[in-house]
């Protein structure tokens, strides 16, 4: 199985900060990587697919990059509604696997 | 608009089975697959499996193989996920999501396994 890791596991940031989360796959996954945002008690929300493609309706402050094994999610200017947990997921090969998550909270 | 609406919460005893439904609307059901993901209390997301709504092909996480069955009923645009021989560590919120990239998600179904 492909193992997904994320760093950092948590971070504290201020409104307006630029935030970058890293996701690494244990083997190459081409660009078959998705990013999700989850708030407490809510279902995950899809942000990005195919490493860098924004889902419809997702604001452009979110961006994704990377290919192969190393990927990043960037939030250009953190807003109060962005404090949440972020997960990456590979869908290159079964079983699809998620990273452990990165919690972004208020500094 | 695309919606996935799941069945309600369940409380089950160890050894029992549970079947969660996921009714899709707002798109052509057979044009996409359905993924199932679960989340134990305070934990991360765990991919459970996927089904093609077009031809019924399925893929499962190895650790759940043999205890989980995912099916679809195209006449009602509904997907189902059944877990048998429930254990306490199956206590979780179970989600359905559209296709591989999960562009739309159900609201989640809490399954509690307790004696």
PDB file of N, CA and C in Angstrom, chain A:
ATOM      1  N   UNK A   1       0.839  -1.191   0.000  1.00  0.00           N
ATOM      2  CA  UNK A   1       0.000   0.000   0.000  1.00  0.00           C
ATOM      3  C   UNK A   1       0.887   1.260   0.000  1.00  0.00           C
ATOM      4  N   UNK A   2       0.397   2.305  -0.631  1.00  0.00           N
ATOM      5  CA  UNK A   2       1.117   3.574  -0.637  1.00  0.00           C
ATOM      6  C   UNK A   2       0.838   4.317   0.668  1.00  0.00           C
ATOM      7  N   UNK A   3       1.900   4.701   1.340  1.00  0.00           N
ATOM      8  CA  UNK A   3       1.766   5.444   2.592  1.00  0.00           C
ATOM      9  C   UNK A   3       1.862   6.936   2.291  1.00  0.00           C
ATOM     10  N   UNK A   4       0.982   7.701   2.914  1.00  0.00           N
ATOM     11  CA  UNK A   4       0.968   9.149   2.748  1.00  0.00           C
ATOM     12  C   UNK A   4       1.350   9.810   4.062  1.00  0.00           C
ATOM     13  N   UNK A   5       2.263  10.729   4.001  1.00  0.00           N
ATOM     14  CA  UNK A   5       2.627  11.496   5.192  1.00  0.00           C
ATOM     15  C   UNK A   5       2.363  12.968   4.934  1.00  0.00           C
ATOM     16  N   UNK A   6       2.101  13.721   5.994  1.00  0.00           N
ATOM     17  CA  UNK A   6       1.865  15.147   5.901  1.00  0.00           C
ATOM     18  C   UNK A   6       2.709  15.867   6.933  1.00  0.00           C
ATOM     19  N   UNK A   7       3.151  17.051   6.566  1.00  0.00           N
ATOM     20  CA  UNK A   7       3.858  17.879   7.527  1.00  0.00           C
ATOM     21  C   UNK A   7       3.478  19.336   7.308  1.00  0.00           C
ATOM     22  N   UNK A   8       3.357  20.075   8.406  1.00  0.00           N
ATOM     23  CA  UNK A   8       3.426  19.585   9.777  1.00  0.00           C
ATOM     24  C   UNK A   8       2.131  18.859  10.149  1.00  0.00           C
ATOM     25  N   UNK A   9       2.085  18.270  11.317  1.00  0.00           N
ATOM     26  CA  UNK A   9       0.848  17.629  11.763  1.00  0.00           C
ATOM     27  C   UNK A   9      -0.147  18.684  12.257  1.00  0.00           C
ATOM     28  N   UNK A  10       0.394  19.792  12.722  1.00  0.00           N
ATOM     29  CA  UNK A  10      -0.443  20.914  13.112  1.00  0.00           C
ATOM     30  C   UNK A  10       0.358  22.198  13.003  1.00  0.00           C
ATOM     31  N   UNK A  11      -0.341  23.294  12.846  1.00  0.00           N
ATOM     32  CA  UNK A  11       0.324  24.590  12.793  1.00  0.00           C
ATOM     33  C   UNK A  11      -0.617  25.656  13.315  1.00  0.00           C
ATOM     34  N   UNK A  12      -0.015  26.681  13.889  1.00  0.00           N
ATOM     35  CA  UNK A  12      -0.770  27.836  14.349  1.00  0.00           C
ATOM     36  C   UNK A  12      -0.419  29.015  13.450  1.00  0.00           C
ATOM     37  N   UNK A  13      -1.431  29.700  12.995  1.00  0.00           N
ATOM     38  CA  UNK A  13      -1.209  30.810  12.076  1.00  0.00           C
ATOM     39  C   UNK A  13      -2.207  31.927  12.352  1.00  0.00           C
ATOM     40  N   UNK A  14      -1.896  33.070  11.810  1.00  0.00           N
ATOM     41  CA  UNK A  14      -2.747  34.253  12.004  1.00  0.00           C
ATOM     42  C   UNK A  14      -3.525  34.550  10.741  1.00  0.00           C
ATOM     43  N   UNK A  15      -4.630  35.248  10.891  1.00  0.00           N
ATOM     44  CA  UNK A  15      -5.397  35.689   9.732  1.00  0.00           C
ATOM     45  C   UNK A  15      -4.484  36.519   8.838  1.00  0.00           C
ATOM     46  N   UNK A  16      -4.507  36.200   7.556  1.00  0.00           N
ATOM     47  CA  UNK A  16      -3.674  36.886   6.583  1.00  0.00           C
ATOM     48  C   UNK A  16      -2.371  36.170   6.263  1.00  0.00           C
ATOM     49  N   UNK A  17      -2.003  35.184   7.062  1.00  0.00           N
ATOM     50  CA  UNK A  17      -0.766  34.448   6.817  1.00  0.00           C
ATOM     51  C   UNK A  17      -0.888  33.592   5.560  1.00  0.00           C
ATOM     52  N   UNK A  18       0.276  33.338   4.959  1.00  0.00           N
ATOM     53  CA  UNK A  18       0.373  32.355   3.880  1.00  0.00           C
ATOM     54  C   UNK A  18       0.778  31.038   4.525  1.00  0.00           C
ATOM     55  N   UNK A  19       0.052  29.983   4.216  1.00  0.00           N
ATOM     56  CA  UNK A  19       0.262  28.684   4.856  1.00  0.00           C
ATOM     57  C   UNK A  19       0.543  27.634   3.789  1.00  0.00           C
ATOM     58  N   UNK A  20       1.532  26.793   4.047  1.00  0.00           N
ATOM     59  CA  UNK A  20       1.864  25.700   3.127  1.00  0.00           C
ATOM     60  C   UNK A  20       1.898  24.386   3.889  1.00  0.00           C
ATOM     61  N   UNK A  21       1.209  23.412   3.358  1.00  0.00           N
ATOM     62  CA  UNK A  21       1.165  22.057   3.921  1.00  0.00           C
ATOM     63  C   UNK A  21       1.786  21.106   2.891  1.00  0.00           C
ATOM     64  N   UNK A  22       2.612  20.206   3.368  1.00  0.00           N
ATOM     65  CA  UNK A  22       3.298  19.264   2.492  1.00  0.00           C
ATOM     66  C   UNK A  22       2.736  17.861   2.659  1.00  0.00           C
ATOM     67  N   UNK A  23       2.626  17.168   1.554  1.00  0.00           N
ATOM     68  CA  UNK A  23       2.165  15.775   1.521  1.00  0.00           C
ATOM     69  C   UNK A  23       3.169  14.970   0.721  1.00  0.00           C
ATOM     70  N   UNK A  24       3.573  13.830   1.258  1.00  0.00           N
ATOM     71  CA  UNK A  24       4.554  12.991   0.576  1.00  0.00           C
ATOM     72  C   UNK A  24       4.029  11.567   0.466  1.00  0.00           C
ATOM     73  N   UNK A  25       4.176  10.987  -0.714  1.00  0.00           N
ATOM     74  CA  UNK A  25       3.777   9.602  -0.963  1.00  0.00           C
ATOM     75  C   UNK A  25       4.986   8.686  -0.889  1.00  0.00           C
ATOM     76  N   UNK A  26       4.778   7.459  -0.435  1.00  0.00           N
ATOM     77  CA  UNK A  26       5.878   6.507  -0.286  1.00  0.00           C
ATOM     78  C   UNK A  26       6.390   5.987  -1.624  1.00  0.00           C
ATOM     79  N   UNK A  27       5.628   6.186  -2.679  1.00  0.00           N
ATOM     80  CA  UNK A  27       6.074   5.896  -4.039  1.00  0.00           C
ATOM     81  C   UNK A  27       5.343   6.832  -4.980  1.00  0.00           C
ATOM     82  N   UNK A  28       5.814   6.903  -6.199  1.00  0.00           N
ATOM     83  CA  UNK A  28       5.251   7.841  -7.152  1.00  0.00           C
ATOM     84  C   UNK A  28       3.781   7.601  -7.430  1.00  0.00           C
ATOM     85  N   UNK A  29       3.022   8.686  -7.444  1.00  0.00           N
ATOM     86  CA  UNK A  29       1.587   8.587  -7.695  1.00  0.00           C
ATOM     87  C   UNK A  29       1.167   9.481  -8.868  1.00  0.00           C
ATOM     88  N   UNK A  30       2.152   9.807  -9.737  1.00  0.00           N
ATOM     89  CA  UNK A  30       1.874  10.734 -10.827  1.00  0.00           C
ATOM     90  C   UNK A  30       1.280  12.021 -10.236  1.00  0.00           C
ATOM     91  N   UNK A  31       0.152  12.448 -10.708  1.00  0.00           N
ATOM     92  CA  UNK A  31      -0.496  13.614 -10.101  1.00  0.00           C
ATOM     93  C   UNK A  31      -1.862  13.257  -9.524  1.00  0.00           C
ATOM     94  N   UNK A  32      -2.032  11.969  -9.166  1.00  0.00           N
ATOM     95  CA  UNK A  32      -3.334  11.520  -8.674  1.00  0.00           C
ATOM     96  C   UNK A  32      -3.460  11.799  -7.182  1.00  0.00           C
ATOM     97  N   UNK A  33      -3.538  13.071  -6.860  1.00  0.00           N
ATOM     98  CA  UNK A  33      -3.598  13.515  -5.485  1.00  0.00           C
ATOM     99  C   UNK A  33      -4.717  14.534  -5.301  1.00  0.00           C
ATOM    100  N   UNK A  34      -5.471  14.348  -4.208  1.00  0.00           N
ATOM    101  CA  UNK A  34      -6.555  15.258  -3.865  1.00  0.00           C
ATOM    102  C   UNK A  34      -6.314  15.845  -2.482  1.00  0.00           C
ATOM    103  N   UNK A  35      -6.860  17.025  -2.280  1.00  0.00           N
ATOM    104  CA  UNK A  35      -6.807  17.697  -0.976  1.00  0.00           C
ATOM    105  C   UNK A  35      -8.234  17.950  -0.488  1.00  0.00           C
ATOM    106  N   UNK A  36      -8.436  17.734   0.815  1.00  0.00           N
ATOM    107  CA  UNK A  36      -9.729  17.942   1.437  1.00  0.00           C
ATOM    108  C   UNK A  36      -9.579  18.802   2.677  1.00  0.00           C
ATOM    109  N   UNK A  37     -10.637  19.564   2.952  1.00  0.00           N
ATOM    110  CA  UNK A  37     -10.728  20.363   4.165  1.00  0.00           C
ATOM    111  C   UNK A  37     -11.845  19.781   5.019  1.00  0.00           C
ATOM    112  N   UNK A  38     -11.603  19.636   6.312  1.00  0.00           N
ATOM    113  CA  UNK A  38     -12.656  19.145   7.196  1.00  0.00           C
ATOM    114  C   UNK A  38     -12.741  20.004   8.451  1.00  0.00           C
ATOM    115  N   UNK A  39     -13.942  20.444   8.741  1.00  0.00           N
ATOM    116  CA  UNK A  39     -14.214  21.174   9.972  1.00  0.00           C
ATOM    117  C   UNK A  39     -14.896  20.241  10.961  1.00  0.00           C
ATOM    118  N   UNK A  40     -14.755  20.505  12.258  1.00  0.00           N
ATOM    119  CA  UNK A  40     -15.303  19.593  13.272  1.00  0.00           C
ATOM    120  C   UNK A  40     -16.786  19.296  13.063  1.00  0.00           C
ATOM    121  N   UNK A  41     -17.112  18.013  13.094  1.00  0.00           N
ATOM    122  CA  UNK A  41     -18.497  17.590  12.966  1.00  0.00           C
ATOM    123  C   UNK A  41     -19.070  17.655  11.570  1.00  0.00           C
ATOM    124  N   UNK A  42     -18.223  17.960  10.589  1.00  0.00           N
ATOM    125  CA  UNK A  42     -18.695  18.103   9.207  1.00  0.00           C
ATOM    126  C   UNK A  42     -18.020  17.090   8.294  1.00  0.00           C
ATOM    127  N   UNK A  43     -18.652  16.829   7.167  1.00  0.00           N
ATOM    128  CA  UNK A  43     -18.044  15.970   6.159  1.00  0.00           C
ATOM    129  C   UNK A  43     -16.872  16.708   5.516  1.00  0.00           C
ATOM    130  N   UNK A  44     -15.885  15.962   5.048  1.00  0.00           N
ATOM    131  CA  UNK A  44     -14.798  16.595   4.293  1.00  0.00           C
ATOM    132  C   UNK A  44     -15.341  17.327   3.070  1.00  0.00           C
ATOM    133  N   UNK A  45     -14.597  18.358   2.676  1.00  0.00           N
ATOM    134  CA  UNK A  45     -14.933  19.130   1.482  1.00  0.00           C
ATOM    135  C   UNK A  45     -13.761  19.030   0.524  1.00  0.00           C
ATOM    136  N   UNK A  46     -14.056  18.721  -0.732  1.00  0.00           N
ATOM    137  CA  UNK A  46     -13.002  18.608  -1.724  1.00  0.00           C
ATOM    138  C   UNK A  46     -12.506  19.978  -2.133  1.00  0.00           C
ATOM    139  N   UNK A  47     -11.191  20.154  -2.123  1.00  0.00           N
ATOM    140  CA  UNK A  47     -10.579  21.421  -2.538  1.00  0.00           C
ATOM    141  C   UNK A  47      -9.907  21.298  -3.895  1.00  0.00           C
ATOM    142  N   UNK A  48      -9.079  20.283  -4.039  1.00  0.00           N
ATOM    143  CA  UNK A  48      -8.208  20.145  -5.206  1.00  0.00           C
ATOM    144  C   UNK A  48      -8.169  18.697  -5.645  1.00  0.00           C
ATOM    145  N   UNK A  49      -8.132  18.472  -6.938  1.00  0.00           N
ATOM    146  CA  UNK A  49      -7.926  17.144  -7.499  1.00  0.00           C
ATOM    147  C   UNK A  49      -6.819  17.219  -8.540  1.00  0.00           C
ATOM    148  N   UNK A  50      -6.267  16.062  -8.874  1.00  0.00           N
ATOM    149  CA  UNK A  50      -5.149  15.985  -9.825  1.00  0.00           C
ATOM    150  C   UNK A  50      -4.049  16.974  -9.453  1.00  0.00           C
ATOM    151  N   UNK A  51      -3.780  17.037  -8.177  1.00  0.00           N
ATOM    152  CA  UNK A  51      -2.670  17.795  -7.573  1.00  0.00           C
ATOM    153  C   UNK A  51      -2.825  19.303  -7.610  1.00  0.00           C
ATOM    154  N   UNK A  52      -3.389  19.834  -8.693  1.00  0.00           N
ATOM    155  CA  UNK A  52      -3.385  21.291  -8.834  1.00  0.00           C
ATOM    156  C   UNK A  52      -4.674  21.877  -9.373  1.00  0.00           C
ATOM    157  N   UNK A  53      -5.678  21.044  -9.590  1.00  0.00           N
ATOM    158  CA  UNK A  53      -6.938  21.538 -10.153  1.00  0.00           C
ATOM    159  C   UNK A  53      -7.942  21.868  -9.047  1.00  0.00           C
ATOM    160  N   UNK A  54      -8.395  23.121  -9.068  1.00  0.00           N
ATOM    161  CA  UNK A  54      -9.341  23.571  -8.055  1.00  0.00           C
ATOM    162  C   UNK A  54     -10.732  23.016  -8.352  1.00  0.00           C
ATOM    163  N   UNK A  55     -11.377  22.476  -7.330  1.00  0.00           N
ATOM    164  CA  UNK A  55     -12.763  22.059  -7.513  1.00  0.00           C
ATOM    165  C   UNK A  55     -13.625  23.296  -7.749  1.00  0.00           C
ATOM    166  N   UNK A  56     -14.726  23.085  -8.446  1.00  0.00           N
ATOM    167  CA  UNK A  56     -15.655  24.168  -8.735  1.00  0.00           C
ATOM    168  C   UNK A  56     -16.130  24.826  -7.436  1.00  0.00           C
ATOM    169  N   UNK A  57     -16.075  26.145  -7.406  1.00  0.00           N
ATOM    170  CA  UNK A  57     -16.566  26.869  -6.242  1.00  0.00           C
ATOM    171  C   UNK A  57     -15.542  27.086  -5.146  1.00  0.00           C
ATOM    172  N   UNK A  58     -14.372  26.490  -5.268  1.00  0.00           N
ATOM    173  CA  UNK A  58     -13.326  26.669  -4.247  1.00  0.00           C
ATOM    174  C   UNK A  58     -12.558  27.957  -4.549  1.00  0.00           C
ATOM    175  N   UNK A  59     -12.389  28.808  -3.546  1.00  0.00           N
ATOM    176  CA  UNK A  59     -11.724  30.087  -3.839  1.00  0.00           C
ATOM    177  C   UNK A  59     -10.268  29.924  -4.248  1.00  0.00           C
ATOM    178  N   UNK A  60      -9.820  30.870  -5.047  1.00  0.00           N
ATOM    179  CA  UNK A  60      -8.483  30.788  -5.657  1.00  0.00           C
ATOM    180  C   UNK A  60      -7.357  31.025  -4.652  1.00  0.00           C
ATOM    181  N   UNK A  61      -7.675  31.340  -3.394  1.00  0.00           N
ATOM    182  CA  UNK A  61      -6.615  31.441  -2.381  1.00  0.00           C
ATOM    183  C   UNK A  61      -6.013  30.058  -2.099  1.00  0.00           C
ATOM    184  N   UNK A  62      -6.719  28.999  -2.474  1.00  0.00           N
ATOM    185  CA  UNK A  62      -6.183  27.644  -2.354  1.00  0.00           C
ATOM    186  C   UNK A  62      -5.465  27.269  -3.652  1.00  0.00           C
ATOM    187  N   UNK A  63      -4.300  26.682  -3.507  1.00  0.00           N
ATOM    188  CA  UNK A  63      -3.605  26.189  -4.687  1.00  0.00           C
ATOM    189  C   UNK A  63      -2.831  24.925  -4.316  1.00  0.00           C
ATOM    190  N   UNK A  64      -2.650  24.081  -5.298  1.00  0.00           N
ATOM    191  CA  UNK A  64      -1.909  22.849  -5.101  1.00  0.00           C
ATOM    192  C   UNK A  64      -0.843  22.691  -6.154  1.00  0.00           C
ATOM    193  N   UNK A  65       0.220  21.998  -5.772  1.00  0.00           N
ATOM    194  CA  UNK A  65       1.289  21.750  -6.739  1.00  0.00           C
ATOM    195  C   UNK A  65       1.968  20.431  -6.404  1.00  0.00           C
ATOM    196  N   UNK A  66       2.805  19.986  -7.330  1.00  0.00           N
ATOM    197  CA  UNK A  66       3.583  18.784  -7.116  1.00  0.00           C
ATOM    198  C   UNK A  66       3.255  17.682  -8.091  1.00  0.00           C
ATOM    199  N   UNK A  67       4.109  16.697  -8.118  1.00  0.00           N
ATOM    200  CA  UNK A  67       3.936  15.519  -8.956  1.00  0.00           C
ATOM    201  C   UNK A  67       4.904  14.459  -8.472  1.00  0.00           C
ATOM    202  N   UNK A  68       4.572  13.203  -8.762  1.00  0.00           N
ATOM    203  CA  UNK A  68       5.464  12.138  -8.320  1.00  0.00           C
ATOM    204  C   UNK A  68       5.223  11.756  -6.874  1.00  0.00           C
ATOM    205  N   UNK A  69       6.063  12.233  -5.969  1.00  0.00           N
ATOM    206  CA  UNK A  69       5.920  11.883  -4.563  1.00  0.00           C
ATOM    207  C   UNK A  69       5.708  13.073  -3.630  1.00  0.00           C
ATOM    208  N   UNK A  70       5.971  14.277  -4.094  1.00  0.00           N
ATOM    209  CA  UNK A  70       5.939  15.443  -3.214  1.00  0.00           C
ATOM    210  C   UNK A  70       4.926  16.476  -3.702  1.00  0.00           C
ATOM    211  N   UNK A  71       4.068  16.891  -2.759  1.00  0.00           N
ATOM    212  CA  UNK A  71       2.967  17.775  -3.100  1.00  0.00           C
ATOM    213  C   UNK A  71       2.799  18.833  -2.029  1.00  0.00           C
ATOM    214  N   UNK A  72       2.234  19.962  -2.419  1.00  0.00           N
ATOM    215  CA  UNK A  72       1.946  21.007  -1.445  1.00  0.00           C
ATOM    216  C   UNK A  72       0.562  21.590  -1.658  1.00  0.00           C
ATOM    217  N   UNK A  73      -0.032  22.005  -0.553  1.00  0.00           N
ATOM    218  CA  UNK A  73      -1.264  22.794  -0.561  1.00  0.00           C
ATOM    219  C   UNK A  73      -0.904  24.140   0.058  1.00  0.00           C
ATOM    220  N   UNK A  74      -1.255  25.199  -0.640  1.00  0.00           N
ATOM    221  CA  UNK A  74      -0.968  26.546  -0.146  1.00  0.00           C
ATOM    222  C   UNK A  74      -2.262  27.327  -0.005  1.00  0.00           C
ATOM    223  N   UNK A  75      -2.386  28.015   1.110  1.00  0.00           N
ATOM    224  CA  UNK A  75      -3.484  28.967   1.316  1.00  0.00           C
ATOM    225  C   UNK A  75      -2.821  30.341   1.332  1.00  0.00           C
ATOM    226  N   UNK A  76      -3.181  31.180   0.382  1.00  0.00           N
ATOM    227  CA  UNK A  76      -2.398  32.406   0.168  1.00  0.00           C
ATOM    228  C   UNK A  76      -2.608  33.431   1.277  1.00  0.00           C
ATOM    229  N   UNK A  77      -3.798  33.545   1.795  1.00  0.00           N
ATOM    230  CA  UNK A  77      -4.085  34.522   2.848  1.00  0.00           C
ATOM    231  C   UNK A  77      -5.159  33.914   3.748  1.00  0.00           C
ATOM    232  N   UNK A  78      -4.724  33.410   4.874  1.00  0.00           N
ATOM    233  CA  UNK A  78      -5.610  32.641   5.755  1.00  0.00           C
ATOM    234  C   UNK A  78      -6.745  33.509   6.298  1.00  0.00           C
ATOM    235  N   UNK A  79      -7.945  32.977   6.195  1.00  0.00           N
ATOM    236  CA  UNK A  79      -9.120  33.665   6.723  1.00  0.00           C
ATOM    237  C   UNK A  79      -9.744  32.835   7.853  1.00  0.00           C
ATOM    238  N   UNK A  80     -10.585  33.428   8.679  1.00  0.00           N
ATOM    239  CA  UNK A  80     -11.152  32.679   9.822  1.00  0.00           C
ATOM    240  C   UNK A  80     -11.836  31.369   9.428  1.00  0.00           C
ATOM    241  N   UNK A  81     -12.457  31.348   8.253  1.00  0.00           N
ATOM    242  CA  UNK A  81     -13.160  30.135   7.839  1.00  0.00           C
ATOM    243  C   UNK A  81     -12.213  29.025   7.381  1.00  0.00           C
ATOM    244  N   UNK A  82     -10.918  29.315   7.278  1.00  0.00           N
ATOM    245  CA  UNK A  82      -9.952  28.321   6.809  1.00  0.00           C
ATOM    246  C   UNK A  82      -9.345  27.496   7.937  1.00  0.00           C
ATOM    247  N   UNK A  83      -9.658  27.840   9.172  1.00  0.00           N
ATOM    248  CA  UNK A  83      -9.131  27.055  10.279  1.00  0.00           C
ATOM    249  C   UNK A  83      -9.878  25.726  10.312  1.00  0.00           C
ATOM    250  N   UNK A  84      -9.115  24.645  10.085  1.00  0.00           N
ATOM    251  CA  UNK A  84      -9.701  23.323   9.844  1.00  0.00           C
ATOM    252  C   UNK A  84      -8.575  22.297   9.786  1.00  0.00           C
ATOM    253  N   UNK A  85      -8.937  21.059   9.514  1.00  0.00           N
ATOM    254  CA  UNK A  85      -7.953  20.010   9.274  1.00  0.00           C
ATOM    255  C   UNK A  85      -7.940  19.702   7.789  1.00  0.00           C
ATOM    256  N   UNK A  86      -6.747  19.543   7.243  1.00  0.00           N
ATOM    257  CA  UNK A  86      -6.562  19.301   5.822  1.00  0.00           C
ATOM    258  C   UNK A  86      -5.939  17.918   5.614  1.00  0.00           C
ATOM    259  N   UNK A  87      -6.516  17.182   4.669  1.00  0.00           N
ATOM    260  CA  UNK A  87      -6.049  15.839   4.345  1.00  0.00           C
ATOM    261  C   UNK A  87      -5.674  15.752   2.865  1.00  0.00           C
ATOM    262  N   UNK A  88      -4.596  15.038   2.590  1.00  0.00           N
ATOM    263  CA  UNK A  88      -4.313  14.663   1.206  1.00  0.00           C
ATOM    264  C   UNK A  88      -4.716  13.204   1.017  1.00  0.00           C
ATOM    265  N   UNK A  89      -4.979  12.823  -0.213  1.00  0.00           N
ATOM    266  CA  UNK A  89      -5.341  11.447  -0.548  1.00  0.00           C
ATOM    267  C   UNK A  89      -4.790  11.110  -1.916  1.00  0.00           C
ATOM    268  N   UNK A  90      -4.165   9.925  -2.015  1.00  0.00           N
ATOM    269  CA  UNK A  90      -3.726   9.457  -3.327  1.00  0.00           C
ATOM    270  C   UNK A  90      -4.782   8.543  -3.914  1.00  0.00           C
ATOM    271  N   UNK A  91      -5.004   8.692  -5.206  1.00  0.00           N
ATOM    272  CA  UNK A  91      -5.920   7.792  -5.905  1.00  0.00           C
ATOM    273  C   UNK A  91      -5.250   7.225  -7.154  1.00  0.00           C
ATOM    274  N   UNK A  92      -3.943   7.021  -7.045  1.00  0.00           N
ATOM    275  CA  UNK A  92      -3.187   6.416  -8.141  1.00  0.00           C
ATOM    276  C   UNK A  92      -3.364   4.902  -8.173  1.00  0.00           C
ATOM    277  N   UNK A  93      -3.407   4.285  -6.997  1.00  0.00           N
ATOM    278  CA  UNK A  93      -3.551   2.832  -6.947  1.00  0.00           C
ATOM    279  C   UNK A  93      -4.280   2.423  -5.681  1.00  0.00           C
ATOM    280  N   UNK A  94      -5.013   1.297  -5.794  1.00  0.00           N
ATOM    281  CA  UNK A  94      -5.758   0.783  -4.660  1.00  0.00           C
ATOM    282  C   UNK A  94      -4.818   0.090  -3.673  1.00  0.00           C
ATOM    283  N   UNK A  95      -5.106   0.216  -2.382  1.00  0.00           N
ATOM    284  CA  UNK A  95      -6.182   1.005  -1.788  1.00  0.00           C
ATOM    285  C   UNK A  95      -5.825   2.485  -1.774  1.00  0.00           C
ATOM    286  N   UNK A  96      -6.800   3.305  -2.103  1.00  0.00           N
ATOM    287  CA  UNK A  96      -6.571   4.735  -1.991  1.00  0.00           C
ATOM    288  C   UNK A  96      -6.287   5.057  -0.526  1.00  0.00           C
ATOM    289  N   UNK A  97      -5.344   5.933  -0.267  1.00  0.00           N
ATOM    290  CA  UNK A  97      -4.950   6.189   1.118  1.00  0.00           C
ATOM    291  C   UNK A  97      -4.891   7.678   1.392  1.00  0.00           C
ATOM    292  N   UNK A  98      -5.224   8.016   2.620  1.00  0.00           N
ATOM    293  CA  UNK A  98      -5.199   9.394   3.089  1.00  0.00           C
ATOM    294  C   UNK A  98      -3.948   9.663   3.921  1.00  0.00           C
ATOM    295  N   UNK A  99      -3.526  10.909   3.898  1.00  0.00           N
ATOM    296  CA  UNK A  99      -2.542  11.346   4.868  1.00  0.00           C
ATOM    297  C   UNK A  99      -3.185  11.477   6.237  1.00  0.00           C
ATOM    298  N   UNK A 100      -2.385  11.631   7.284  1.00  0.00           N
ATOM    299  CA  UNK A 100      -2.906  11.693   8.656  1.00  0.00           C
ATOM    300  C   UNK A 100      -3.574  13.012   9.006  1.00  0.00           C
ATOM    301  N   UNK A 101      -3.422  14.011   8.149  1.00  0.00           N
ATOM    302  CA  UNK A 101      -4.073  15.283   8.391  1.00  0.00           C
ATOM    303  C   UNK A 101      -3.148  16.336   8.982  1.00  0.00           C
ATOM    304  N   UNK A 102      -3.457  17.589   8.671  1.00  0.00           N
ATOM    305  CA  UNK A 102      -2.762  18.751   9.238  1.00  0.00           C
ATOM    306  C   UNK A 102      -3.823  19.696   9.792  1.00  0.00           C
ATOM    307  N   UNK A 103      -3.745  19.965  11.073  1.00  0.00           N
ATOM    308  CA  UNK A 103      -4.701  20.874  11.697  1.00  0.00           C
ATOM    309  C   UNK A 103      -4.140  22.280  11.710  1.00  0.00           C
ATOM    310  N   UNK A 104      -4.925  23.199  11.166  1.00  0.00           N
ATOM    311  CA  UNK A 104      -4.541  24.609  11.138  1.00  0.00           C
ATOM    312  C   UNK A 104      -5.403  25.331  12.166  1.00  0.00           C
ATOM    313  N   UNK A 105      -4.762  25.892  13.182  1.00  0.00           N
ATOM    314  CA  UNK A 105      -5.546  26.617  14.179  1.00  0.00           C
ATOM    315  C   UNK A 105      -5.022  28.043  14.352  1.00  0.00           C
ATOM    316  N   UNK A 106      -5.748  28.802  15.154  1.00  0.00           N
ATOM    317  CA  UNK A 106      -5.478  30.222  15.289  1.00  0.00           C
ATOM    318  C   UNK A 106      -4.342  30.464  16.275  1.00  0.00           C
ATOM    319  N   UNK A 107      -3.388  31.261  15.858  1.00  0.00           N
ATOM    320  CA  UNK A 107      -2.272  31.630  16.735  1.00  0.00           C
ATOM    321  C   UNK A 107      -2.776  32.623  17.780  1.00  0.00           C
TER     322      UNK A 107
END
